[in-house]
Coordinates of C-alpha atoms in Angstrom, one line a residue:
Chain A
X531 CA -2.7 16.4 40.2
X532 CA -1.6 18.9 37.1
X533 CA -1.3 18.5 33.9
X534 CA 1.2 17.3 32.4
X535 CA 2.8 16.2 28.5
X536 CA 2.5 13.2 27.5
X537 CA 6.3 12.9 26.7
X538 CA 6.5 13.8 30.4
X539 CA 3.8 11.2 31.7
X540 CA 5.9 8.6 29.8
X541 CA 9.3 9.8 30.8
X542 CA 7.7 9.6 34.5
X543 CA 6.4 6.2 34.0
X544 CA 9.4 4.5 32.2
X545 CA 11.4 5.3 35.0
X546 CA 9.2 3.8 37.8
X547 CA 9.5 0.3 35.6
X548 CA 13.0 0.7 35.6
X549 CA 14.5 -2.6 36.5
X550 CA 10.6 -4.5 36.0
X551 CA 11.4 -7.0 33.3
X552 CA 7.8 -6.8 31.5
X553 CA 7.6 -3.4 31.4
X554 CA 8.8 -1.1 28.6
X555 CA 12.9 -1.0 29.0
X556 CA 14.5 2.4 30.7
X557 CA 16.1 3.7 27.9
X558 CA 12.7 4.7 24.9
X559 CA 12.8 4.3 22.1
X560 CA 12.4 7.5 20.3
X561 CA 9.1 8.9 19.9
X562 CA 7.0 7.5 17.0
X563 CA 6.9 9.8 13.9
X564 CA 3.1 9.7 13.1
X565 CA 1.4 10.9 16.2
X566 CA -2.5 11.0 14.0
X567 CA -2.2 7.7 13.7
X568 CA -3.8 5.9 16.4
X569 CA -7.0 6.0 18.7
X570 CA -5.2 6.5 21.4
X571 CA -3.6 9.3 21.2
X572 CA -6.6 11.2 20.2
X573 CA -7.6 14.6 22.0
X574 CA -11.0 16.6 22.7
X575 CA -10.1 19.9 19.6
X576 CA -12.6 21.3 21.9
X577 CA -10.1 21.6 24.6
X578 CA -8.1 24.5 25.2
X579 CA -4.7 24.5 26.0
X580 CA -4.2 27.3 28.0
X581 CA -6.3 26.6 30.3
X582 CA -5.7 22.9 30.2
X583 CA -7.9 20.5 28.6
X584 CA -11.2 20.2 28.7
X585 CA -12.8 18.4 31.9
X586 CA -13.9 14.8 31.8
X587 CA -12.1 15.0 28.0
X588 CA -9.3 12.1 26.0
X589 CA -7.1 14.6 26.8
X590 CA -7.4 15.6 30.2
X591 CA -8.0 11.5 30.4
X592 CA -4.3 11.5 29.4
X593 CA -3.3 13.9 31.7
X594 CA -4.6 12.8 35.0
X595 CA -4.1 9.7 34.8
X596 CA -1.1 7.2 35.6
X597 CA -0.6 6.2 32.1
X598 CA -3.8 5.4 29.6
X599 CA -2.7 2.2 28.6
X600 CA -0.8 -1.2 30.8
X601 CA 1.5 -3.9 29.4
X602 CA 2.2 -7.8 29.2
X603 CA 5.0 -10.3 29.0
X604 CA 5.2 -12.2 25.8
X605 CA 2.2 -14.3 25.4
X606 CA 0.3 -13.2 29.1
X607 CA -2.2 -11.6 29.8
X608 CA -2.4 -10.8 34.0
X609 CA -2.8 -8.2 35.3
X610 CA 0.5 -7.0 38.4
X611 CA 0.8 -5.0 41.3
X612 CA 2.3 -1.7 38.7
X613 CA -1.0 -2.1 36.2
X614 CA -3.4 -2.3 39.0
X615 CA -2.2 0.8 39.7
X616 CA -2.9 2.3 36.3
X617 CA -5.8 1.0 36.2
X618 CA -6.6 2.6 39.4
X619 CA -6.0 5.6 38.5
X620 CA -8.4 5.3 35.5
X621 CA -11.1 4.3 37.5
X622 CA -10.8 7.0 40.0
X623 CA -11.1 9.6 36.6
X624 CA -14.1 7.6 35.9
X625 CA -16.0 7.6 38.6
X626 CA -15.4 11.6 38.2
X627 CA -17.3 11.8 35.0
X628 CA -19.9 8.3 35.1
X629 CA -21.2 10.0 31.6
X630 CA -17.7 9.4 29.7
X631 CA -18.2 5.3 28.4
X632 CA -14.5 3.8 27.4
X633 CA -13.5 1.8 25.0
X634 CA -10.1 -1.1 25.4
X635 CA -8.0 -1.5 22.8
X636 CA -5.8 -5.5 22.7
X637 CA -3.0 -5.4 21.0
X638 CA 0.3 -7.5 20.9
X639 CA 3.4 -7.6 19.1
X640 CA 4.5 -8.5 15.9
X641 CA 6.4 -12.0 16.8
X642 CA 3.1 -14.0 16.6
X643 CA 0.7 -15.6 14.0
X644 CA -2.2 -12.3 13.0
X645 CA -5.4 -15.3 14.2
X646 CA -3.5 -15.5 17.2
X647 CA -2.5 -12.0 17.9
X648 CA -6.4 -10.7 18.2
X649 CA -7.2 -13.8 20.2
X650 CA -3.9 -12.3 22.4
X651 CA -5.4 -8.9 22.1
X652 CA -9.1 -9.9 23.2
X653 CA -7.7 -11.3 26.3
X654 CA -5.6 -8.7 27.0
X655 CA -7.9 -6.2 26.1
X656 CA -10.6 -8.1 28.8
X657 CA -8.0 -8.5 31.3
X658 CA -8.1 -4.3 31.7
X659 CA -11.4 -4.7 31.2
X660 CA -12.5 -6.5 34.1
X661 CA -9.6 -5.5 37.0
X662 CA -11.8 -1.9 35.6
X663 CA -14.9 -3.6 36.7
X664 CA -13.7 -4.2 40.0
X665 CA -12.5 -1.3 41.4
X666 CA -16.1 -0.1 41.2
X667 CA -16.3 0.8 37.1
X668 CA -20.1 -1.1 35.4
X669 CA -19.4 -3.3 33.2
X670 CA -21.7 -1.4 30.4
X671 CA -19.5 2.0 30.7
X672 CA -16.5 -0.7 29.1
X673 CA -16.3 -1.7 25.2
X674 CA -13.6 -3.9 24.1
X675 CA -11.9 -3.8 20.5
X676 CA -8.7 -6.2 19.7
X677 CA -6.0 -5.1 16.7
X678 CA -3.8 -7.9 17.4
X679 CA -0.8 -6.9 15.5
X680 CA -1.9 -4.2 13.6
X681 CA -1.3 -1.1 15.3
X682 CA 1.8 -0.5 16.8
X683 CA 3.1 2.0 18.8
X684 CA 6.4 1.4 18.6
X685 CA 8.2 0.8 15.4
X686 CA 10.9 -1.1 15.7
X687 CA 12.1 -4.7 15.5
X688 CA 13.0 -5.6 19.1
X689 CA 12.7 -6.2 22.8
X690 CA 12.0 -2.7 23.3
X691 CA 9.3 -1.7 20.8
X692 CA 7.7 -4.9 22.0
X693 CA 7.2 -4.6 25.2
X694 CA 5.4 -1.1 24.3
X695 CA 3.2 -2.9 21.7
X696 CA 2.8 -5.3 24.1
X697 CA -0.7 -3.0 25.8
X698 CA -4.2 -2.6 26.2
X699 CA -5.3 0.8 26.2
X700 CA -7.5 3.0 27.5
X701 CA -10.0 5.7 25.2
X702 CA -12.5 7.1 26.6
X703 CA -15.5 7.7 24.6
X704 CA -18.3 10.4 24.8
Chain B
X382 CA -7.1 -26.0 -43.5
X383 CA -9.3 -27.4 -41.2
X384 CA -9.6 -30.5 -43.7
X385 CA -5.7 -31.0 -44.3
X386 CA -5.4 -30.8 -39.6
X387 CA -8.2 -32.8 -39.1
X388 CA -7.2 -33.4 -35.3
X389 CA -7.1 -29.3 -34.5
X390 CA -10.8 -30.0 -34.6
X391 CA -12.3 -32.5 -33.8
X392 CA -12.4 -31.9 -30.1
X393 CA -13.6 -28.6 -30.4
X394 CA -17.1 -29.4 -28.7
X395 CA -18.3 -26.6 -25.8
X396 CA -17.5 -22.9 -24.7
X397 CA -14.2 -23.5 -23.0
X398 CA -14.3 -27.1 -23.8
X399 CA -11.8 -29.2 -22.6
X400 CA -11.5 -32.6 -24.3
X401 CA -8.7 -35.2 -23.9
X402 CA -8.4 -37.8 -27.2
X403 CA -7.1 -41.1 -26.7
X404 CA -3.0 -40.4 -26.4
X405 CA -0.4 -42.8 -27.5
X406 CA 1.4 -44.8 -24.1
X407 CA 3.9 -43.1 -23.3
X408 CA 6.6 -43.6 -20.7
X409 CA 7.3 -40.8 -18.2
X410 CA 9.6 -38.9 -18.8
X411 CA 12.7 -39.5 -17.2
X412 CA 14.3 -35.5 -16.4
X413 CA 18.1 -35.2 -17.1
X414 CA 18.5 -31.2 -16.5
X415 CA 19.8 -31.2 -12.9
X416 CA 18.7 -27.6 -10.6
X417 CA 19.9 -26.7 -7.4
X418 CA 18.1 -28.5 -4.8
X419 CA 19.1 -31.7 -7.0
X420 CA 15.5 -32.1 -8.3
X421 CA 15.3 -33.5 -12.1
X422 CA 14.7 -30.8 -14.4
X423 CA 12.0 -31.4 -17.9
X424 CA 13.8 -29.2 -20.7
X425 CA 10.7 -28.1 -22.7
X426 CA 10.7 -26.1 -26.1
X427 CA 7.6 -23.7 -26.0
X428 CA 7.5 -21.8 -29.6
X429 CA 5.3 -19.5 -29.9
X430 CA 1.7 -20.8 -30.9
X431 CA 1.2 -19.6 -35.3
X432 CA -2.2 -18.9 -35.9
X433 CA -4.3 -20.1 -39.6
X434 CA -5.2 -16.8 -40.4
X435 CA -4.0 -13.5 -38.4
X436 CA -7.1 -11.8 -37.2
X437 CA -7.6 -9.2 -35.2
X438 CA -9.3 -10.2 -31.6
X439 CA -10.8 -7.9 -28.7
X440 CA -7.8 -9.0 -26.8
X441 CA -4.8 -8.4 -30.0
X442 CA -4.2 -10.1 -33.6
X443 CA -3.9 -13.9 -32.8
X444 CA -0.6 -14.3 -34.0
X445 CA -0.4 -11.3 -30.6
X446 CA -1.9 -14.1 -28.8
X447 CA -0.5 -16.5 -30.0
X448 CA 3.1 -14.9 -28.8
X449 CA 1.4 -14.3 -25.5
X450 CA 0.0 -17.2 -24.5
X451 CA 4.0 -19.2 -25.1
X452 CA 5.4 -16.4 -22.8
X453 CA 2.3 -17.3 -19.7
X454 CA 2.8 -21.4 -20.6
X455 CA 6.9 -20.6 -20.0
X456 CA 6.3 -18.8 -16.8
X457 CA 4.0 -21.2 -15.6
X458 CA 6.1 -24.6 -16.2
X459 CA 9.3 -22.3 -14.9
X460 CA 8.0 -20.9 -11.7
X461 CA 6.8 -25.0 -11.0
X462 CA 10.4 -25.7 -10.9
X463 CA 9.9 -29.2 -12.4
X464 CA 10.9 -27.3 -15.9
X465 CA 13.7 -26.2 -18.1
X466 CA 11.3 -24.6 -20.5
X467 CA 12.9 -23.1 -23.8
X468 CA 10.7 -19.6 -25.0
X469 CA 10.4 -18.7 -28.4
X470 CA 12.7 -15.9 -28.0
X471 CA 15.1 -19.0 -27.6
X472 CA 13.6 -21.6 -30.7
X473 CA 12.4 -21.1 -34.1
X474 CA 9.0 -20.1 -34.7
X475 CA 7.0 -22.8 -36.6
X476 CA 4.2 -23.5 -38.8
X477 CA 0.9 -23.7 -38.3
X478 CA 1.3 -26.9 -40.6
X479 CA 4.0 -27.7 -37.9
X480 CA 1.5 -28.0 -34.9
X481 CA 0.4 -31.6 -35.4
X482 CA 3.9 -32.7 -37.8
X483 CA 6.7 -31.8 -35.4
X484 CA 10.2 -32.0 -37.1
X485 CA 11.0 -34.0 -34.2
X486 CA 14.8 -34.3 -35.3
X487 CA 15.2 -31.0 -35.1
X488 CA 14.4 -30.2 -31.5
X489 CA 16.2 -34.1 -30.2
X490 CA 19.1 -32.4 -31.4
X491 CA 18.9 -29.6 -29.2
X492 CA 18.3 -31.2 -26.1
X493 CA 15.0 -30.6 -25.8
X494 CA 12.7 -33.4 -23.9
X495 CA 9.5 -32.3 -24.6
X496 CA 7.9 -30.1 -27.0
X497 CA 5.0 -27.7 -26.3
X498 CA 3.0 -27.0 -29.8
X499 CA -0.1 -25.4 -30.1
X500 CA -2.3 -22.8 -32.4
X501 CA -4.7 -19.2 -32.0
X502 CA -7.6 -19.5 -33.9
X503 CA -10.5 -16.4 -34.0
X504 CA -13.8 -18.4 -34.6
X505 CA -16.8 -16.8 -36.6
X506 CA -18.5 -15.9 -33.3
X507 CA -15.6 -14.2 -31.4
X508 CA -14.3 -16.5 -29.6
X509 CA -10.6 -18.8 -29.2
X510 CA -9.8 -22.0 -29.8
X511 CA -6.5 -22.8 -28.2
X512 CA -4.6 -25.8 -29.4
X513 CA -2.6 -27.5 -26.9
X514 CA -0.4 -30.9 -27.8
X515 CA 2.2 -31.8 -25.8
X516 CA 5.0 -34.7 -27.4
X517 CA 7.7 -36.9 -26.6
X518 CA 10.7 -36.1 -28.7
X519 CA 12.8 -38.6 -27.6
X520 CA 10.1 -41.2 -28.7
X521 CA 8.9 -39.3 -31.4
X522 CA 5.3 -39.0 -30.3
X523 CA 1.9 -37.2 -29.2
X524 CA 1.6 -37.4 -25.3
X525 CA -1.4 -35.3 -25.3
X526 CA -3.6 -32.3 -26.8
X527 CA -6.0 -30.5 -25.6
X528 CA -8.4 -28.1 -27.3
X529 CA -9.7 -24.9 -24.8
X530 CA -12.0 -22.4 -26.6
X531 CA -12.3 -19.2 -24.8
X532 CA -13.5 -15.1 -25.2
X533 CA -10.4 -13.6 -26.1
X534 CA -9.9 -11.6 -22.8
X535 CA -9.8 -15.3 -21.0
X536 CA -7.0 -16.0 -23.4
X537 CA -4.4 -16.2 -19.9
X538 CA -6.5 -18.5 -19.1
X539 CA -6.0 -20.8 -22.1
X540 CA -2.6 -20.2 -21.5
X541 CA -2.9 -21.5 -17.8
X542 CA -5.4 -24.4 -18.7
X543 CA -2.8 -25.6 -21.3
X544 CA 0.7 -25.4 -18.9
X545 CA -1.6 -27.2 -16.8
X546 CA -2.2 -29.8 -19.2
X547 CA 1.5 -30.2 -19.6
X548 CA 2.3 -30.1 -16.1
X549 CA -0.4 -32.9 -15.4
X550 CA 1.2 -35.0 -18.0
X551 CA 4.9 -34.9 -17.8
X552 CA 5.2 -34.9 -13.3
X553 CA 1.7 -37.0 -12.8
X554 CA 0.7 -34.3 -10.7
X555 CA -2.7 -32.8 -10.2
X556 CA -2.6 -29.4 -12.3
X557 CA -3.0 -26.1 -9.9
X558 CA -1.8 -22.9 -12.6
X559 CA -5.7 -22.1 -13.1
X560 CA -6.1 -20.8 -10.5
X561 CA -6.9 -17.8 -8.1
X562 CA -5.3 -16.5 -4.8
X563 CA -7.4 -13.8 -2.6
X564 CA -4.9 -11.9 -0.7
X565 CA -4.6 -8.3 1.3
X566 CA -2.8 -5.8 -0.5
X567 CA -0.7 -3.7 2.5
X568 CA 0.6 0.6 2.0
X569 CA 1.0 3.0 4.4
X570 CA 3.6 3.3 7.6
X571 CA 3.5 0.8 10.0
X572 CA 1.4 2.3 13.0
X573 CA -1.5 2.4 9.9
X574 CA -1.1 0.0 8.1
X575 CA -3.9 0.9 5.2
X576 CA -5.4 -3.6 4.2
X577 CA -7.0 -4.2 1.7
X578 CA -8.7 -7.2 0.0
X579 CA -7.2 -7.9 -3.8
X580 CA -7.5 -11.4 -6.0
X581 CA -5.1 -11.9 -8.9
X582 CA -4.8 -15.1 -11.0
X583 CA -2.0 -17.6 -9.7
X584 CA 1.2 -16.0 -11.5
X585 CA -0.1 -12.3 -10.1
X586 CA -2.4 -11.1 -13.5
X587 CA -5.6 -9.8 -13.5
X588 CA -5.3 -8.4 -10.4
X589 CA -8.4 -6.4 -8.7
X590 CA -8.4 -4.0 -5.3
X591 CA -11.8 -5.5 -4.2
X592 CA -11.8 -2.9 -0.9
X593 CA -11.1 0.8 -0.5
X594 CA -9.8 1.5 2.5
X595 CA -9.4 0.5 6.4
X596 CA -8.1 -2.7 7.0
X597 CA -9.2 -6.3 5.7
X598 CA -7.5 -9.6 6.7
X599 CA -7.4 -13.0 6.4
X600 CA -9.4 -13.7 3.0
X601 CA -10.2 -17.4 2.0
X602 CA -11.4 -17.8 -1.2
X603 CA -14.9 -20.0 -1.4
X604 CA -14.4 -23.1 -3.1
X605 CA -17.0 -21.7 -6.1
X606 CA -15.1 -18.8 -6.3
X607 CA -17.6 -16.3 -6.3
X608 CA -17.6 -15.4 -2.9
X609 CA -14.8 -14.5 0.2
X610 CA -15.1 -14.4 3.2
X611 CA -12.6 -12.1 5.5
X612 CA -12.2 -10.1 8.3
X613 CA -12.7 -6.4 8.2
X614 CA -13.0 -3.1 11.0
X615 CA -15.0 -1.5 9.1
X616 CA -17.7 -1.8 11.6
X617 CA -15.3 -0.4 14.2
X618 CA -14.1 -4.7 15.9
X619 CA -13.2 -7.3 14.3
X620 CA -15.8 -8.8 12.3
X621 CA -16.9 -11.9 9.4
X622 CA -18.0 -10.8 6.1
X623 CA -18.6 -12.7 3.1
X624 CA -18.1 -11.0 -0.2
X625 CA -20.4 -11.2 -3.5
X626 CA -17.3 -10.8 -6.1
X627 CA -20.3 -10.6 -8.8
X628 CA -22.2 -7.9 -6.8
X629 CA -20.0 -6.4 -4.7
X630 CA -22.7 -6.6 -1.7
X631 CA -21.3 -8.2 1.5
X632 CA -23.0 -9.6 5.0
X633 CA -21.8 -10.3 8.2
X634 CA -21.1 -13.8 8.9
X635 CA -23.3 -14.4 12.2
X636 CA -24.6 -11.1 14.7
X637 CA -22.8 -10.5 17.6
X638 CA -21.3 -8.5 19.8
X639 CA -18.1 -10.2 20.1
X640 CA -15.0 -10.0 18.4
X641 CA -15.4 -12.4 14.9
X642 CA -12.0 -14.0 13.1
X643 CA -10.2 -16.7 11.6
X644 CA -13.0 -17.5 9.5
X645 CA -12.6 -20.7 6.8
X646 CA -14.1 -22.1 4.5
X647 CA -15.8 -26.5 4.6
X648 CA -14.6 -27.8 1.6
X649 CA -17.8 -28.4 0.0
X650 CA -18.4 -24.5 0.8
X651 CA -22.2 -25.8 2.9
X652 CA -19.9 -25.0 6.6
X653 CA -18.1 -21.9 8.2
X654 CA -15.3 -22.5 11.0
X655 CA -14.9 -18.8 12.8
X656 CA -13.7 -18.1 15.7
X657 CA -15.4 -15.7 18.6
X658 CA -14.3 -14.4 22.0
X659 CA -16.2 -14.1 24.2
X660 CA -15.3 -12.0 27.4
X661 CA -11.9 -12.9 26.3
X662 CA -11.9 -16.4 26.1
X663 CA -11.6 -17.4 22.3
X664 CA -13.2 -21.3 20.6
X665 CA -13.7 -21.9 17.6
X666 CA -17.8 -22.1 16.6
X667 CA -18.7 -23.6 13.0
X668 CA -22.1 -22.1 11.6
X669 CA -24.3 -22.6 7.9
X670 CA -22.9 -20.6 4.7
X671 CA -26.5 -19.2 5.1
X672 CA -26.6 -18.6 8.4
X673 CA -29.1 -20.0 11.1
X674 CA -27.6 -21.8 14.2
X675 CA -24.1 -21.3 15.6
X676 CA -22.7 -24.7 16.6
X677 CA -19.4 -24.6 19.4
X678 CA -16.7 -26.8 18.3
X679 CA -14.5 -26.4 21.2
X680 CA -14.7 -25.5 24.9
X681 CA -10.8 -25.0 26.1
X682 CA -10.1 -22.2 28.5
X683 CA -7.2 -21.2 25.9
X684 CA -7.1 -19.9 22.9
X685 CA -8.9 -21.7 19.9
X686 CA -8.5 -20.3 16.2
X687 CA -8.6 -20.8 12.9
X688 CA -9.1 -24.1 11.9
X689 CA -8.6 -26.0 8.1
X690 CA -11.1 -29.1 7.2
X691 CA -9.8 -32.1 6.1
X692 CA -10.5 -32.9 1.9
X693 CA -13.0 -34.9 2.8
X694 CA -14.7 -32.5 5.6
X695 CA -14.3 -35.8 8.3
X696 CA -11.9 -33.9 10.3
X697 CA -10.5 -30.3 11.3
X698 CA -6.7 -29.5 12.1
X699 CA -6.8 -25.9 14.4
X700 CA -4.8 -24.3 17.4
X701 CA -5.2 -24.4 20.7
X702 CA -2.7 -22.7 24.1
X703 CA -4.3 -25.3 26.0
X704 CA -1.2 -26.6 26.6
X705 CA 0.5 -23.4 27.4
X706 CA 1.8 -22.3 24.3
X707 CA 0.7 -22.4 20.9
X708 CA 0.7 -25.6 19.6
X709 CA -1.2 -27.8 16.1
X710 CA -4.6 -30.1 16.6
X711 CA -7.2 -32.2 15.3
X712 CA -10.7 -33.1 16.2
X713 CA -13.9 -34.6 14.5
X714 CA -15.4 -32.4 12.3
X715 CA -18.0 -31.9 15.5
X716 CA -15.6 -31.4 17.3
X717 CA -15.0 -34.4 19.6
X718 CA -11.3 -35.9 20.1
X719 CA -9.4 -33.2 20.3
X720 CA -6.1 -34.7 20.5
X721 CA -2.7 -32.8 20.4
X722 CA -0.1 -33.3 17.1
X723 CA 2.6 -31.2 16.8
X724 CA 4.8 -32.2 19.3
X725 CA 8.2 -30.6 17.4
X726 CA 10.0 -28.2 19.4
X727 CA 8.7 -24.4 19.4
X728 CA 5.2 -23.5 18.5
X729 CA 3.0 -24.2 15.6
X730 CA 0.6 -22.1 14.4
X731 CA -1.5 -21.3 11.3
X732 CA -2.4 -24.8 10.2
X733 CA -4.2 -25.6 7.2
X734 CA -4.8 -29.1 5.3
X735 CA -3.3 -30.3 1.8
X736 CA -5.8 -30.3 -0.6
X737 CA -4.4 -34.2 -1.2
X738 CA -5.0 -34.7 2.5
X739 CA -1.1 -36.2 3.6
X740 CA 0.5 -33.3 5.2
X741 CA -0.4 -30.6 7.1
X742 CA 1.1 -26.9 6.4
X743 CA 2.0 -25.0 9.4
X744 CA 4.3 -21.8 11.4
X745 CA 6.7 -23.1 13.0
X746 CA 7.9 -20.3 15.5
X747 CA 11.2 -21.2 17.1
X748 CA 13.3 -17.7 17.2
X749 CA 12.3 -16.9 14.2
X750 CA 9.1 -17.8 11.8
X751 CA 8.9 -20.5 9.2
X752 CA 6.8 -23.0 7.1
X753 CA 6.8 -26.3 8.2
X754 CA 5.0 -29.1 7.0
X755 CA 4.5 -32.3 9.1
X756 CA 2.1 -35.0 8.3
X757 CA -1.1 -35.2 9.8
X758 CA -0.5 -37.4 13.0
X759 CA 2.2 -35.6 13.7
X760 CA 5.2 -36.8 12.3
X761 CA 7.7 -36.3 9.4
X762 CA 7.9 -32.6 10.1
X763 CA 9.9 -30.8 7.5
X764 CA 10.6 -27.1 7.8
X765 CA 10.6 -24.9 4.3
X766 CA 11.5 -21.5 4.7
X767 CA 14.2 -19.9 6.2
X768 CA 13.6 -15.9 7.0
X769 CA 12.8 -14.2 9.9
X770 CA 9.1 -14.3 9.8
X771 CA 7.6 -16.4 7.3
X772 CA 3.7 -17.3 8.6
X773 CA 0.0 -18.0 7.3
X774 CA 0.7 -20.8 4.5
X775 CA -1.6 -21.9 2.0
X776 CA -1.9 -24.4 -0.3
X777 CA -1.6 -25.0 -4.1
X778 CA -4.9 -26.7 -4.7
X779 CA -3.0 -29.9 -5.9
X780 CA -1.4 -30.2 -3.0
X781 CA 2.5 -29.4 -4.0
X782 CA 3.2 -26.1 -4.1
X783 CA 2.9 -23.6 -0.7
X784 CA 2.3 -19.6 -0.3
X785 CA 2.9 -17.4 2.2
X786 CA 3.7 -14.3 3.6
X787 CA 6.6 -12.4 4.8
X788 CA 7.9 -9.9 6.5
X789 CA 10.7 -7.7 6.6
X790 CA 11.8 -7.0 10.1
X791 CA 12.3 -3.3 11.3
X792 CA 9.9 -1.8 8.3
X793 CA 7.4 -4.4 8.3
X794 CA 7.0 -4.7 5.2
X795 CA 5.1 -7.4 3.2
X796 CA 6.1 -9.7 0.7
X797 CA 3.9 -12.9 -1.1
X798 CA 6.3 -16.3 -1.2
X799 CA 6.3 -20.0 -2.6
X800 CA 7.9 -23.0 -2.2
X801 CA 7.5 -26.2 -3.6
X802 CA 7.1 -28.7 -1.1
X803 CA 9.5 -30.8 -1.7
X804 CA 11.5 -27.8 -1.2
X805 CA 14.0 -26.4 -3.0
X806 CA 13.7 -22.5 -4.4
X807 CA 11.1 -20.0 -2.7
X808 CA 9.8 -17.8 -5.0
X809 CA 9.1 -13.9 -4.8
X810 CA 5.2 -13.4 -5.9
X811 CA 4.6 -10.1 -7.9
X812 CA 2.3 -8.0 -7.0
X813 CA 1.9 -4.3 -7.4
X814 CA 2.3 -3.3 -3.2
X815 CA 2.9 -5.3 -0.4
X816 CA 0.7 -8.7 0.1
X817 CA 0.4 -10.6 3.0
X818 CA -2.3 -13.8 3.9
X819 CA -2.4 -15.2 1.0
X820 CA -5.3 -17.7 0.1
X821 CA -5.2 -19.9 -2.9
X822 CA -8.6 -21.3 -4.7
X823 CA -9.0 -24.1 -6.5
X824 CA -8.4 -25.4 -10.1
X825 CA -11.0 -23.4 -11.7
X826 CA -13.6 -25.4 -14.1

């Protein structure tokens, strides 16, 4: 797969999800102002932009897989067909780089109480982890961490933003 | 001077002594001023506390301290919502000799029901003596007297103790002003908030940040105020630490690769409840504050989280979504006898047992998030606030006031508020930056 920039991936992803109730809405809100904060956007500083991302890097991962994240319904943590295709693409990439480990970050939207959201983030991260294991990724390569509602991706207080924030994000660790 | 006013010295015996002398019997005061909630407020005059001799102290002169103490008493009484206090800017100054012989006719002519008089004296050893007298103007009699010996730097505590004695004498309720609050101080953009552990007095004074950066959440003061349980991401994953206030040292409550969160003390401070997620399933556990063996208290496949002991330590109220949505359950302290108590509609979260034992405060989620209370059997639900997102109630040590935090829609900015459990006006607590996750400690000894 030829590399795509992250926004293009996001738009393509959004397009494939049109009409699916649980997914982020068809019309994406503006990009977050600050994209340097979350670990999900970290890039390999050694990557050379002119020749493409370094193979096996986080940037390569993001550019190659369908998406680095899956999304959930309110209070839900099940992995549906769309999520399975995303995780399949992640597992495929991971099979090419057996030395790369991952952290799956589980997140909740702001419309939940703090402790419950921490538990919910754990559930979501483990759902993604368990599915990756069924796809052949060794459990020893996967760590989970829940951020509850502490690290929103979309900053609004509306259904569209909340749908983007109920997520499990895969981040590579070298 | 002291010979002319023996009452001023007779009751002062120990360091930060609190000695109650017998007071003439007096009827409980009936209020006459009515606020918006229809509740009677007691009209109280609090003149500046005079001093027998203006002397410098480490915290200012005794005369200045007498004014400041009056101001703190007025602010405390007003914040309770039960009083209509009149401070030193609206009443005449009193002389030192007047402290024990109030001008009752003067005050009754000004519609004052209760009169607070006191004094500030610098002792030879550098400490302060603060006297605090409560008078019933209509009866022309003394209701209570207390004396407090404090370091000058602790003058606010003497003011809070005086306000507590007034509050208790006039309302019949237990005191709560001389207490502290741990909370999370928030700064930075919504998607990258810095959340620091912080502490302050119940009125927001003596504020201190305890951690510098990163993400700290859900603090809880130990019953003796010596340490704070809280969640930190400093190790990369959510884990519970005990922070020792005196030394600044901290340690993990339990060593595990699993996420631990939602820490709570038992009423005697010997045990700690925490929630732990294993392979995505969260249950509630108990461990001794000194470490050792962990006891699992819940084992449902749902999320069981949080927990708050009844004041006698025999029961625990907690939150679970085993029924399909967040609801509130009660169990015995050993985990047996788990049963759901919340059936009021919507979801119910973050239960906290009142220190009086009579009520459970919680977050009611039905559209918006509101603070509500119910009896421990689930009956008598009352909603106390109405905003977009009010969350995480914590009780004043006397069980009459509830603090919580409010999140603003859109910006995600947070602030700490309090409301009387009987209902009425919501008051915002001033904090240097945004604040969340308040946790009220007990009355200080």
